[in-house]
Amino acid sequence: MSKSGTVSMANLAVFASGNGSNFQVIAEAVQKTGHSVEFLLCNNSSAFTLERAKKLGIRTYLVSYKNRDREEVEKEIFSLCKKHDISVIALAGFMKLLTSYFLTRFQGEILNIHPSLLPKYAGVDAIQRSFESNDPEVGISIIKIDAGVDTGPVLFQKAISRPESMTIEETEAAIHALEHEYFPKIVIQELDKIQK
Ligand code: GAR
């Protein structure tokens, strides 16, 4: 919010590695606000998320991690963020860890969606591990990123009960539905907070 009480425009970048369903719902929601989806950054040339960006008319950057130092890659990512004056990054199924090299330089917010009720089931295969547990609930977490694996401060969590009869497919669909409902809202909430 600016001093005059009006919401200023802020720039978002989304980082994704795979299907990109979260990228798509975020991009569609943000495009209806005054904020700008500046680019999708992807580390996987065969990711479906690249097709989604093309259809939405959103610029993409493909960044390769292959045979490169993490620092060199993050330097490239940082300069893209600087070039586009990015205030908020949404990690939407981005399967690379950002290290302290990037985290100490980037001054904006970095939000991450995770398909479990953290601190439970941090890391990969979280839906599978939630499903295989005896937990009566499953859910999602939206966190701010730190240098650990899914250890940053929790901004938002939503749980749903899980009847014994629920299959893995149904569990997955329910978790994705929660992600699609809430991640765009939290991203827009953070963009609205940026003072320009
Ligand atoms: C989402 O379920 C997201 O929570 C998960 O990857 C999926 C990406 O789906 N992220 C993580 O597991 C991060 N640790 P999408 O590509 O369809 O948005």
Coordinates of C-alpha atoms and ligand atoms in Angstrom, one line a residue:
M1 CA 0.0 0.0 0.0
S2 CA 1.4 3.4 -0.9
K3 CA 1.2 6.5 1.4
S4 CA -1.9 7.7 -0.5
G5 CA -3.6 4.5 0.5
T6 CA -3.7 3.0 -3.0
V7 CA -2.1 -0.4 -3.8
S8 CA 1.1 -0.1 -5.9
M9 CA 2.0 -2.5 -8.6
A10 CA 4.6 -5.1 -7.7
N11 CA 6.5 -7.6 -9.9
L12 CA 6.2 -11.3 -9.4
A13 CA 8.3 -14.2 -10.7
V14 CA 7.2 -17.8 -10.5
F15 CA 9.8 -20.6 -10.4
A16 CA 8.5 -24.1 -11.4
S17 CA 10.0 -27.4 -12.5
G18 CA 7.1 -29.6 -13.7
N19 CA 3.4 -29.6 -14.5
G20 CA 2.8 -26.0 -13.4
S21 CA -0.8 -26.2 -12.3
N22 CA 0.0 -23.8 -9.4
F23 CA 1.9 -21.5 -11.7
Q24 CA -1.2 -21.3 -13.9
V25 CA -3.7 -20.4 -11.2
I26 CA -1.3 -17.9 -9.7
A27 CA -0.6 -16.3 -13.1
E28 CA -4.3 -16.1 -13.9
A29 CA -5.2 -14.6 -10.6
V30 CA -2.3 -12.1 -10.6
Q31 CA -3.1 -11.0 -14.1
K32 CA -6.5 -9.8 -12.9
T33 CA -4.8 -7.4 -10.3
G34 CA -2.6 -4.4 -11.0
H35 CA 0.5 -6.6 -10.3
S36 CA 2.7 -8.1 -13.0
V37 CA 3.8 -11.7 -13.6
E38 CA 7.1 -10.8 -15.1
F39 CA 8.4 -14.3 -15.8
L40 CA 8.3 -18.0 -15.2
L41 CA 11.7 -19.5 -14.4
C42 CA 12.1 -23.1 -15.1
N43 CA 15.0 -25.6 -14.8
N44 CA 13.5 -28.3 -16.9
S45 CA 13.2 -28.0 -20.7
S46 CA 10.4 -30.6 -21.0
A47 CA 8.3 -29.2 -18.2
F48 CA 4.6 -28.7 -19.1
T49 CA 4.7 -25.4 -17.2
L50 CA 6.5 -23.9 -20.2
E51 CA 3.5 -24.6 -22.4
R52 CA 1.2 -23.0 -19.9
A53 CA 3.3 -19.9 -19.8
K54 CA 3.3 -19.7 -23.6
K55 CA -0.5 -19.9 -23.6
L56 CA -0.8 -17.2 -21.0
G57 CA 1.7 -14.9 -22.8
I58 CA 4.2 -14.9 -20.0
R59 CA 7.9 -14.7 -20.6
T60 CA 9.9 -17.8 -19.7
Y61 CA 13.6 -18.2 -18.7
L62 CA 15.0 -21.7 -18.9
V63 CA 17.9 -22.0 -16.5
S64 CA 20.1 -25.1 -16.7
Y65 CA 21.8 -26.5 -13.5
K66 CA 23.6 -29.2 -15.5
N67 CA 27.4 -29.3 -14.9
R68 CA 27.3 -25.8 -13.4
D69 CA 28.2 -24.5 -9.9
R70 CA 25.1 -23.7 -7.9
E71 CA 26.5 -20.2 -7.3
E72 CA 26.9 -19.5 -11.0
V73 CA 23.3 -20.6 -11.7
E74 CA 22.0 -18.5 -8.8
K75 CA 24.0 -15.5 -10.0
E76 CA 22.1 -15.8 -13.3
I77 CA 18.8 -16.1 -11.5
F78 CA 19.6 -13.1 -9.3
S79 CA 20.4 -10.9 -12.3
L80 CA 17.1 -11.9 -13.9
C81 CA 15.3 -10.9 -10.7
K82 CA 17.2 -7.6 -10.6
K83 CA 16.5 -6.9 -14.3
H84 CA 12.8 -7.3 -13.8
D85 CA 12.7 -5.6 -10.4
I86 CA 11.1 -8.6 -8.7
S87 CA 9.6 -8.1 -5.3
V88 CA 8.0 -11.5 -4.7
I89 CA 9.0 -15.0 -5.9
A90 CA 6.6 -17.8 -5.7
L91 CA 8.2 -21.3 -5.7
A92 CA 5.4 -23.4 -7.3
G93 CA 6.9 -26.9 -7.5
F94 CA 10.4 -25.7 -8.0
M95 CA 12.5 -28.7 -7.2
K96 CA 15.8 -27.0 -6.6
L97 CA 17.0 -25.6 -3.3
L98 CA 18.0 -21.9 -3.3
T99 CA 21.2 -21.5 -1.3
S100 CA 22.4 -18.7 0.9
Y101 CA 24.2 -17.2 -2.1
F102 CA 20.8 -16.2 -3.5
L103 CA 19.0 -15.8 -0.3
T104 CA 21.4 -13.2 1.1
R105 CA 21.3 -11.2 -2.1
F106 CA 17.6 -11.2 -3.0
Q107 CA 15.8 -8.7 -0.8
G108 CA 12.2 -9.5 -1.6
E109 CA 9.8 -12.2 -0.4
I110 CA 10.2 -15.9 -1.4
L111 CA 7.1 -18.0 -0.9
N112 CA 7.0 -21.8 -1.2
I113 CA 4.0 -24.1 -1.4
H114 CA 4.4 -27.5 0.2
P115 CA 1.8 -30.4 0.0
S116 CA 1.9 -31.3 3.7
L117 CA 1.3 -29.9 7.1
L118 CA 4.8 -28.9 7.9
P119 CA 6.9 -29.7 9.9
K120 CA 5.6 -33.1 8.9
Y121 CA 6.8 -34.6 5.6
A122 CA 9.3 -31.9 4.5
G123 CA 11.2 -32.7 1.3
V124 CA 10.2 -34.9 -1.6
D125 CA 7.2 -37.2 -1.9
A126 CA 5.2 -35.4 0.7
I127 CA 1.8 -36.4 -0.5
Q128 CA 2.8 -40.1 -0.7
R129 CA 4.3 -39.9 2.8
S130 CA 1.2 -38.1 4.2
F131 CA -1.0 -40.7 2.6
E132 CA 1.0 -43.6 4.0
S133 CA 0.8 -42.2 7.6
N134 CA -2.0 -42.7 10.0
D135 CA -2.6 -39.0 10.3
P136 CA -6.3 -38.2 10.4
E137 CA -5.6 -35.0 8.4
V138 CA -3.6 -34.0 5.3
G139 CA -3.1 -30.5 4.0
I140 CA -0.8 -27.8 2.6
S141 CA 1.7 -25.2 3.9
I142 CA 2.8 -21.9 2.5
I143 CA 6.1 -20.8 3.9
K144 CA 8.7 -18.2 3.6
I145 CA 11.9 -19.7 2.4
D146 CA 15.1 -20.0 4.4
A147 CA 18.2 -22.0 3.6
G148 CA 16.8 -25.3 5.0
V149 CA 14.5 -27.8 3.3
D150 CA 10.9 -26.6 4.0
T151 CA 11.9 -25.1 7.3
G152 CA 11.1 -21.4 6.9
P153 CA 8.4 -19.6 8.8
V154 CA 4.8 -20.8 8.1
L155 CA 2.6 -18.1 6.6
F156 CA -0.5 -20.3 6.0
Q157 CA -1.7 -23.8 6.6
K158 CA -4.9 -25.6 5.7
A159 CA -5.9 -29.0 6.8
I160 CA -8.6 -31.3 5.7
S161 CA -9.8 -34.5 7.3
R162 CA -9.0 -37.7 5.6
P163 CA -11.5 -40.6 5.8
E164 CA -10.0 -44.1 5.8
S165 CA -11.6 -44.8 2.5
M166 CA -9.7 -42.0 0.7
T167 CA -7.4 -43.2 -2.1
I168 CA -4.0 -41.8 -2.9
E169 CA -5.5 -40.2 -6.1
E170 CA -8.3 -38.6 -4.1
T171 CA -5.8 -37.4 -1.5
E172 CA -3.6 -35.9 -4.2
A173 CA -6.6 -34.2 -5.9
A174 CA -7.8 -32.7 -2.6
I175 CA -4.3 -31.3 -1.8
H176 CA -4.0 -29.8 -5.2
A177 CA -7.4 -28.2 -4.9
L178 CA -6.3 -26.6 -1.6
E179 CA -3.1 -25.3 -3.2
H180 CA -5.0 -23.9 -6.1
E181 CA -7.5 -22.1 -3.9
Y182 CA -5.0 -20.6 -1.4
F183 CA -1.6 -20.1 -3.0
P184 CA -2.8 -17.4 -5.4
K185 CA -4.5 -15.5 -2.5
I186 CA -1.4 -15.6 -0.4
V187 CA 0.8 -14.5 -3.3
I188 CA -1.5 -11.5 -4.0
Q189 CA -1.6 -10.6 -0.3
E190 CA 2.2 -10.4 -0.3
L191 CA 2.3 -8.4 -3.5
D192 CA -0.2 -6.0 -2.0
K193 CA 2.1 -5.4 0.9
I194 CA 5.0 -4.1 -1.2
Q195 CA 5.6 -0.4 -0.9
K196 CA 7.0 1.2 -4.0
Ligands
GAR1 C1 2.7 -29.1 -5.7 O1 1.9 -30.1 -5.1 C2 3.6 -28.5 -4.7 O2 3.1 -28.4 -3.4 C3 4.8 -29.4 -4.8 O3 5.0 -29.7 -6.1 C4 3.7 -29.7 -6.7 C5 3.8 -29.0 -8.0 O4 2.6 -29.1 -8.8 N1 6.0 -28.9 -4.2 C6 6.8 -29.5 -3.4 O5 6.7 -30.7 -3.2 C7 8.0 -28.7 -2.9 N2 8.7 -29.4 -1.9 P1 2.3 -28.2 -10.0 O6 3.6 -28.3 -10.9 O7 1.2 -28.8 -10.7 O8 2.1 -26.8 -9.6

